[in-house]
Amino acid sequence: MARLISIISIALTLLSIVACSAGAPTMKVSSAAHKLVPPEFDAALALMKSGDTEAAEQAFVRLTEVYPRAAGPWTNLGILAARQQNYERAAKYFIAALQRDANNVVALNWMAFVTGKNGSYAGALDWYNKALAINEHYAPSHLNIAILYETVFKHPGPALAHYRRYHELTGGDSILVSAWIYELESANDLVAANVAQVNK
């Protein structure tokens, strides 16, 4: 039980860090005239990273009004709401982002997270798989699926596969994920040894 709580706690931290830094969405819109990232978006992201939640929210709301077809501001409003544990509001923001860009893997990944927080783990798995169907190299979804398989569904095989893929995509930088891989591999080796012994 302690390991489960530890994994979930660390995973939430990793998810928050990964999704908000490397995975921050751009200001893509349909019109070719607005493909560049406006300075206001960078300023809003800076507020978000600094921890000034209220100012960041206001800045992103203004961006939704100025760039109504852009997915990025809605995605980041969702992330801010999720960080405040307002999962219902976060889900509405992520849906708004996905209506503007159905291939927004950051929004899909976070939508999976809030769906799981609302108690639908099967739904969360569906959203993570949608993200990976669009971009199979999107590391945060591999990590989150691995955690879901290990801690909720109790399927160590798929969990190990996704941990390994995350590890590969991120260059093996996470000591924690390396430890989780080692634990699952050791457990698998023990099971295999026991089965071999029984079948003698």
C-alpha positions in Angstrom: 0.0 0.0 0.0 2.9 2.4 0.9 4.4 1.7 -2.6 1.1 2.5 -4.3 0.8 5.8 -2.5 4.4 6.6 -3.2 4.0 5.8 -6.9 0.9 7.9 -7.3 2.4 10.8 -5.4 5.6 10.8 -7.4 3.7 10.2 -10.7 1.5 13.3 -10.1 4.6 15.4 -9.6 6.2 14.0 -12.7 3.1 14.5 -14.7 2.8 18.1 -13.6 6.4 18.8 -14.4 6.5 17.1 -17.8 3.2 18.3 -19.0 3.9 22.0 -18.2 7.4 22.3 -19.4 8.4 20.1 -22.4 4.8 19.4 -23.3 3.4 22.9 -23.1 1.2 23.5 -26.1 1.8 26.1 -28.8 -0.6 28.7 -30.0 -1.6 26.8 -33.2 -4.8 27.8 -34.8 -6.4 26.9 -38.1 -5.7 30.2 -39.8 -2.2 30.5 -41.4 -2.1 34.1 -40.3 -1.9 33.1 -36.6 0.6 30.2 -36.7 3.3 32.0 -34.7 3.3 32.1 -30.9 2.3 35.6 -29.8 4.4 37.2 -27.0 1.3 37.3 -24.8 1.3 33.5 -24.7 4.9 33.3 -23.6 4.1 35.9 -20.9 1.1 33.8 -19.7 3.3 30.7 -19.6 5.9 32.6 -17.6 3.3 33.6 -15.1 2.1 29.9 -14.9 5.7 28.7 -14.3 6.3 31.3 -11.7 3.3 30.0 -9.7 1.2 33.2 -10.1 -2.0 31.1 -10.8 -4.5 34.0 -10.7 -2.5 36.2 -13.1 -1.8 33.2 -15.4 -5.5 32.3 -15.5 -6.5 35.9 -16.3 -3.8 36.0 -19.1 -5.0 32.7 -20.6 -8.6 33.8 -20.5 -7.7 37.0 -22.4 -5.9 34.8 -24.9 -9.0 32.7 -25.5 -10.9 35.9 -26.3 -8.2 37.3 -28.7 -7.4 33.9 -30.3 -10.7 31.9 -30.0 -9.5 29.1 -32.2 -6.3 28.5 -30.4 -6.0 25.3 -28.3 -3.0 26.3 -26.1 -4.8 28.8 -23.8 -7.6 26.3 -23.1 -5.1 23.5 -22.4 -3.2 25.6 -19.9 -6.4 26.8 -18.2 -7.2 23.1 -17.8 -3.7 22.4 -16.3 -4.2 25.3 -13.8 -7.6 24.0 -12.8 -6.3 20.4 -12.4 -3.5 21.7 -10.2 -6.2 23.3 -8.0 -8.0 19.9 -7.9 -11.0 21.4 -9.7 -11.2 18.4 -12.1 -14.6 19.1 -13.4 -13.6 22.6 -14.6 -10.3 21.2 -15.9 -12.1 18.6 -18.0 -14.3 21.4 -19.6 -11.1 23.3 -20.5 -9.5 20.2 -22.0 -12.6 19.4 -24.0 -12.5 23.0 -25.3 -8.9 22.6 -26.3 -9.5 19.3 -28.1 -12.4 20.9 -30.0 -9.9 23.3 -31.4 -7.1 20.7 -31.9 -8.1 17.0 -31.7 -4.4 16.1 -31.9 -3.3 18.0 -28.8 -1.5 15.2 -26.9 -0.9 17.4 -23.9 -4.7 18.0 -23.5 -5.4 14.3 -24.1 -2.8 13.3 -21.5 -4.3 15.7 -18.9 -7.8 14.7 -19.9 -6.8 11.2 -19.0 -5.4 12.4 -15.7 -8.6 14.2 -14.6 -10.8 11.4 -15.9 -8.9 9.0 -13.5 -9.2 11.5 -10.7 -13.0 11.5 -11.3 -12.9 7.7 -10.7 -13.0 6.4 -14.3 -9.8 4.5 -14.7 -10.9 2.7 -17.9 -11.8 6.1 -19.3 -8.4 7.4 -18.3 -6.8 4.5 -20.1 -8.8 5.4 -23.3 -7.6 9.0 -23.2 -3.9 8.0 -22.7 -4.3 5.5 -25.7 -5.7 8.3 -27.8 -2.7 10.4 -27.1 -0.3 7.6 -28.0 -2.3 6.8 -31.2 -1.5 10.4 -32.3 2.1 10.4 -31.1 3.5 7.0 -30.0 6.7 8.9 -28.8 4.8 11.0 -26.2 6.6 9.9 -23.1 4.3 11.3 -20.4 1.4 9.1 -21.6 3.6 6.0 -21.5 4.6 6.7 -17.9 0.9 7.4 -16.9 -0.3 4.2 -18.6 2.4 2.2 -16.9 1.4 3.5 -13.4 -2.3 2.8 -14.2 -1.5 -0.7 -15.3 0.6 -1.4 -12.3 -1.3 0.3 -9.5 -4.9 0.1 -10.6 -5.3 -2.8 -13.1 -2.6 -5.0 -11.5 -1.2 -5.9 -14.9 2.6 -5.9 -14.5 3.4 -7.0 -18.1 1.9 -4.0 -19.9 3.1 -1.7 -17.0 6.7 -2.9 -17.6 6.4 -2.4 -21.3 5.3 1.2 -20.9 7.9 1.9 -18.2 10.6 0.6 -20.5 9.2 2.8 -23.4 9.2 5.9 -21.2 12.7 5.1 -20.0 13.9 4.7 -23.6 12.2 8.0 -24.8 13.6 10.0 -21.9 17.1 8.6 -22.1 16.8 6.8 -18.8 17.0 10.0 -16.8 14.5 9.0 -14.1 16.1 7.0 -11.3 12.6 6.2 -9.9 11.4 4.7 -13.2 14.6 2.7 -13.4 13.9 1.4 -9.9 10.2 0.5 -10.8 11.4 -1.3 -13.9 14.0 -3.3 -11.8 11.3 -4.2 -9.3 8.9 -5.5 -12.0 11.6 -7.4 -13.8 12.7 -9.0 -10.5 9.1 -10.0 -9.7 8.7 -11.4 -13.2 11.9 -13.4 -12.9 10.7 -14.8 -9.5 7.4 -15.8 -11.0 9.1 -17.5 -13.9 11.5 -19.4 -11.6 8.5 -20.6 -9.4 6.6 -21.7 -12.5 9.6 -23.6 -13.8 10.0 -25.3 -10.4 6.4 -26.3 -10.3 6.5 -27.7 -13.8 9.5 -29.9 -13.1 
